[in-house]
CSV table of C-alpha atoms in Angstrom, one decimal:
chain,number,residue,atom,x,y,z
A,1,UNK,CA,-0.2,0.0,-0.1
A,2,UNK,CA,1.3,3.1,-0.8
A,3,UNK,CA,1.7,5.3,2.1
A,4,UNK,CA,3.8,8.1,3.6
A,5,UNK,CA,4.9,6.8,7.6
A,6,UNK,CA,5.5,9.2,10.7
A,7,UNK,CA,6.6,8.4,14.2
A,8,UNK,CA,5.8,8.3,16.5
A,9,UNK,CA,2.0,9.3,16.4
A,10,UNK,CA,2.4,11.6,20.0
A,11,UNK,CA,5.1,13.1,21.9
A,12,UNK,CA,5.8,14.3,24.9
A,13,UNK,CA,9.3,15.9,25.8
A,14,UNK,CA,10.7,19.0,27.6
A,15,UNK,CA,12.7,22.0,26.8
A,16,UNK,CA,16.1,21.1,25.4
A,17,UNK,CA,15.9,17.4,24.7
A,18,UNK,CA,16.6,16.6,21.1
A,19,UNK,CA,14.2,14.9,19.8
A,20,UNK,CA,13.4,13.6,15.7
A,21,UNK,CA,10.4,12.5,14.2
A,22,UNK,CA,10.6,10.2,11.4
A,23,UNK,CA,8.9,10.1,7.9
A,24,UNK,CA,9.4,7.1,5.4
A,25,UNK,CA,7.4,7.4,1.9
A,26,UNK,CA,7.3,3.7,-0.2
A,27,UNK,CA,6.3,5.6,-3.4
A,28,UNK,CA,10.1,6.3,-4.9
A,29,UNK,CA,8.8,10.2,-4.5
A,30,UNK,CA,11.4,12.8,-4.8
A,31,UNK,CA,9.7,15.5,-3.0
A,32,UNK,CA,9.1,15.5,0.6
A,33,UNK,CA,8.3,18.5,3.1
A,34,UNK,CA,7.3,19.2,6.7
A,35,UNK,CA,4.4,21.2,7.6
A,36,UNK,CA,3.1,22.1,10.9
A,37,UNK,CA,-0.4,22.5,11.7
A,38,UNK,CA,-1.3,24.8,14.3
A,39,UNK,CA,-5.2,26.9,15.9
A,40,UNK,CA,-6.3,29.0,13.3
A,41,UNK,CA,-3.1,28.9,10.6
A,42,UNK,CA,-3.0,27.2,7.8
A,43,UNK,CA,-0.6,24.3,7.3
A,44,UNK,CA,2.7,26.1,7.3
A,45,UNK,CA,6.0,24.5,5.8
A,46,UNK,CA,9.2,24.2,7.9
A,47,UNK,CA,11.4,22.3,5.1
A,48,UNK,CA,11.2,20.9,2.1
A,49,UNK,CA,13.1,18.6,-0.1
A,50,UNK,CA,13.7,18.4,-3.8
A,51,UNK,CA,15.6,14.7,-4.0
A,52,UNK,CA,18.6,13.1,-2.1
A,53,UNK,CA,20.7,15.6,-0.5
A,54,UNK,CA,18.7,18.3,-1.4
A,55,UNK,CA,17.0,20.3,1.1
A,56,UNK,CA,16.0,24.0,1.5
A,57,UNK,CA,13.9,26.0,4.2
A,58,UNK,CA,9.9,26.5,3.8
A,59,UNK,CA,8.3,29.5,6.0
A,60,UNK,CA,9.0,28.9,9.5
A,61,UNK,CA,12.4,27.0,9.5
A,62,UNK,CA,13.7,28.2,12.8
A,63,UNK,CA,14.7,25.5,15.2
A,64,UNK,CA,14.2,22.4,12.7
A,65,UNK,CA,17.2,20.3,11.0
A,66,UNK,CA,16.4,18.2,8.5
A,67,UNK,CA,18.3,15.7,6.3
A,68,UNK,CA,17.8,13.6,3.4
A,69,UNK,CA,20.7,11.0,2.8
A,70,UNK,CA,18.2,8.6,1.0
A,71,UNK,CA,15.2,9.3,-1.5
A,72,UNK,CA,12.5,7.2,1.4
A,73,UNK,CA,13.3,9.0,4.6
A,74,UNK,CA,13.4,12.4,5.7
A,75,UNK,CA,13.3,13.4,9.4
A,76,UNK,CA,12.6,16.1,11.4
A,77,UNK,CA,15.1,17.1,14.3
A,78,UNK,CA,14.4,19.6,16.7
A,79,UNK,CA,17.8,19.9,18.5
A,80,UNK,CA,16.4,21.8,21.1
A,81,UNK,CA,13.0,21.9,21.4
A,82,UNK,CA,10.8,24.5,23.1
A,83,UNK,CA,7.2,25.1,24.4
A,84,UNK,CA,6.9,27.4,21.0
A,85,UNK,CA,7.3,24.1,18.8
A,86,UNK,CA,4.1,22.4,20.7
A,87,UNK,CA,2.3,21.6,17.6
A,88,UNK,CA,0.9,19.2,14.6
A,89,UNK,CA,3.4,18.3,12.3
A,90,UNK,CA,2.5,16.5,8.6
A,91,UNK,CA,5.2,14.8,6.8
A,92,UNK,CA,4.3,14.8,2.8
A,93,UNK,CA,5.6,13.8,-0.5
A,94,UNK,CA,4.9,14.1,-4.3
A,95,UNK,CA,6.1,13.2,-7.2
A,96,UNK,CA,9.1,15.7,-7.8
A,97,UNK,CA,8.6,16.3,-11.5
A,98,UNK,CA,5.1,16.5,-11.6
A,99,UNK,CA,3.7,19.8,-9.9
A,100,UNK,CA,0.2,18.9,-10.7
A,101,UNK,CA,0.2,15.7,-8.4
A,102,UNK,CA,-1.0,15.9,-5.0
A,103,UNK,CA,0.7,15.7,-2.1
A,104,UNK,CA,0.1,12.4,-0.1
A,105,UNK,CA,0.5,13.3,3.7
A,106,UNK,CA,1.8,11.1,6.8
A,107,UNK,CA,-0.6,10.3,9.7
A,108,UNK,CA,0.7,13.3,11.6
A,109,UNK,CA,2.6,14.1,14.7
A,110,UNK,CA,1.5,15.6,17.5
A,111,UNK,CA,4.2,17.3,19.4
A,112,UNK,CA,4.1,19.0,23.6
A,113,UNK,CA,7.1,20.6,24.8
A,114,UNK,CA,6.6,21.4,28.4
B,1,UNK,CA,4.5,34.9,1.9
B,2,UNK,CA,1.5,34.6,-0.1
B,3,UNK,CA,-1.9,34.9,1.1
B,4,UNK,CA,-4.1,32.7,0.7
B,5,UNK,CA,-7.5,32.9,2.4
B,6,UNK,CA,-11.0,30.7,3.0
B,7,UNK,CA,-14.4,31.3,3.9
B,8,UNK,CA,-15.8,30.7,6.1
B,9,UNK,CA,-13.5,29.7,9.2
B,10,UNK,CA,-16.5,27.2,10.5
B,11,UNK,CA,-19.9,26.3,9.1
B,12,UNK,CA,-22.7,24.0,10.7
B,13,UNK,CA,-25.5,22.3,8.3
B,14,UNK,CA,-28.0,20.1,8.7
B,15,UNK,CA,-28.1,16.4,6.7
B,16,UNK,CA,-29.2,16.7,3.4
B,17,UNK,CA,-28.6,20.6,3.2
B,18,UNK,CA,-25.8,21.7,0.3
B,19,UNK,CA,-22.9,24.1,1.3
B,20,UNK,CA,-20.3,25.8,-0.9
B,21,UNK,CA,-17.1,27.6,0.7
B,22,UNK,CA,-14.5,29.2,-0.5
B,23,UNK,CA,-10.9,29.8,-1.0
B,24,UNK,CA,-9.2,33.2,-2.2
B,25,UNK,CA,-5.9,33.2,-3.9
B,26,UNK,CA,-3.5,35.4,-5.6
B,27,UNK,CA,-4.6,36.4,-9.1
B,28,UNK,CA,-0.9,36.5,-10.7
B,29,UNK,CA,1.7,34.0,-11.6
B,30,UNK,CA,-0.8,31.0,-11.0
B,31,UNK,CA,0.0,27.2,-11.4
B,32,UNK,CA,-2.5,25.3,-9.5
B,33,UNK,CA,-4.9,25.2,-6.5
B,34,UNK,CA,-4.9,21.9,-4.5
B,35,UNK,CA,-8.4,21.1,-2.4
B,36,UNK,CA,-7.6,18.6,0.7
B,37,UNK,CA,-9.7,16.7,3.1
B,38,UNK,CA,-9.0,16.3,6.3
B,39,UNK,CA,-11.0,14.1,9.2
B,40,UNK,CA,-10.1,14.1,12.7
B,41,UNK,CA,-7.2,12.0,13.6
B,42,UNK,CA,-6.4,11.5,10.0
B,43,UNK,CA,-4.5,12.6,7.6
B,44,UNK,CA,-5.2,15.5,4.8
B,45,UNK,CA,-6.6,13.6,1.6
B,46,UNK,CA,-6.0,14.7,-2.0
B,47,UNK,CA,-9.9,15.6,-3.6
B,48,UNK,CA,-8.8,18.0,-6.6
B,49,UNK,CA,-5.8,19.3,-7.8
B,50,UNK,CA,-6.9,22.3,-10.7
B,51,UNK,CA,-4.9,23.9,-13.6
B,52,UNK,CA,-7.0,26.2,-15.9
B,53,UNK,CA,-9.1,28.4,-15.4
B,54,UNK,CA,-12.9,27.5,-15.8
B,55,UNK,CA,-11.8,24.2,-14.4
B,56,UNK,CA,-14.6,22.2,-12.7
B,57,UNK,CA,-13.6,18.8,-11.2
B,58,UNK,CA,-16.3,16.6,-9.2
B,59,UNK,CA,-16.0,13.7,-7.2
B,60,UNK,CA,-19.1,11.8,-6.4
B,61,UNK,CA,-21.4,15.0,-4.2
B,62,UNK,CA,-18.0,17.1,-4.1
B,63,UNK,CA,-17.4,19.5,-6.8
B,64,UNK,CA,-15.0,22.7,-7.6
B,65,UNK,CA,-15.0,25.4,-9.5
B,66,UNK,CA,-11.7,27.8,-10.7
B,67,UNK,CA,-11.8,31.2,-11.4
B,68,UNK,CA,-7.6,31.9,-11.9
B,69,UNK,CA,-8.4,35.4,-13.3
B,70,UNK,CA,-10.0,37.1,-10.4
B,71,UNK,CA,-8.2,34.7,-7.8
B,72,UNK,CA,-11.0,32.1,-6.1
B,73,UNK,CA,-12.0,28.7,-6.2
B,74,UNK,CA,-15.2,27.6,-4.5
B,75,UNK,CA,-16.1,23.8,-3.4
B,76,UNK,CA,-19.5,22.5,-3.5
B,77,UNK,CA,-21.0,20.0,-1.2
B,78,UNK,CA,-24.6,18.6,-2.4
B,79,UNK,CA,-26.8,16.4,0.3
B,80,UNK,CA,-24.2,16.8,3.3
B,81,UNK,CA,-24.0,13.8,4.9
B,82,UNK,CA,-22.1,13.5,8.4
B,83,UNK,CA,-19.5,11.7,7.1
B,84,UNK,CA,-18.7,15.1,5.5
B,85,UNK,CA,-17.9,16.6,8.1
B,86,UNK,CA,-14.2,17.8,8.3
B,87,UNK,CA,-11.7,20.3,7.9
B,88,UNK,CA,-11.3,21.4,4.2
B,89,UNK,CA,-8.1,22.4,3.0
B,90,UNK,CA,-7.6,24.6,-0.1
B,91,UNK,CA,-3.5,25.2,-0.9
B,92,UNK,CA,-2.0,27.9,-4.4
B,93,UNK,CA,0.8,26.9,-6.1
B,94,UNK,CA,2.4,29.5,-7.7
B,95,UNK,CA,4.2,29.7,-10.8
B,96,UNK,CA,6.6,32.3,-10.0
B,97,UNK,CA,10.1,33.3,-8.5
B,98,UNK,CA,11.1,31.5,-5.3
B,99,UNK,CA,8.0,30.3,-4.6
B,100,UNK,CA,7.5,28.0,-7.8
B,101,UNK,CA,6.3,24.5,-7.3
B,102,UNK,CA,5.6,25.3,-3.4
B,103,UNK,CA,2.0,25.1,-2.2
B,104,UNK,CA,0.6,27.6,-0.4
B,105,UNK,CA,-2.1,26.6,2.3
B,106,UNK,CA,-5.2,28.3,3.6
B,107,UNK,CA,-6.6,28.5,7.2
B,108,UNK,CA,-9.5,25.6,6.4
B,109,UNK,CA,-13.1,25.3,6.6
B,110,UNK,CA,-14.3,23.5,9.2
B,111,UNK,CA,-17.2,21.9,8.5
B,112,UNK,CA,-19.9,20.2,10.9
B,113,UNK,CA,-22.9,18.0,9.5
B,114,UNK,CA,-25.6,17.3,12.0
B,115,UNK,CA,-27.6,14.6,11.5
């Protein structure tokens, strides 16, 4: 089954404790992206990747890192989480060369930073 | 940052009612307009990708229209059912400059259909 898998689904952590949210897709998609969803705001892009070893900042990259060492995986790293990073996070992918193809989303990770 | 607005923010209708809501986006450098349906505790799923002015798309009881010259898209649901309750997201893709290929999302319209 074609899917984007995020882990964990829920995460509660404390300020400053490094964490990683994993994202994996099995559709051989070149393009992958991370978004955060906050109440009253649309999905805001954090980082995206056009292919292996090619990443770039989205609209709200501060406090986040990403890597794309393999085509299928695109982890989101919070080196020193802060309470303002409490949010619902989505990973998404699409075929890179086709801007008309829709995004495929993971199930989301709800992060709470205390 | 591009401005994509959805209205209304939330909507309550009775089962069987037909309803519609709006997505407004920049009328310049248009490339595509996406609609997604997001049910609680699930991931957003694509409904439509619209690329041409005047496009009309339909999937069951849900349809969408697109006006790129004036910068808006309507999503219609005919005969709403409780299972249509969800947040409906639109996303604008620009053809210009550094935003090329990037999707900018609206804040969503939350639809609740009461039995």
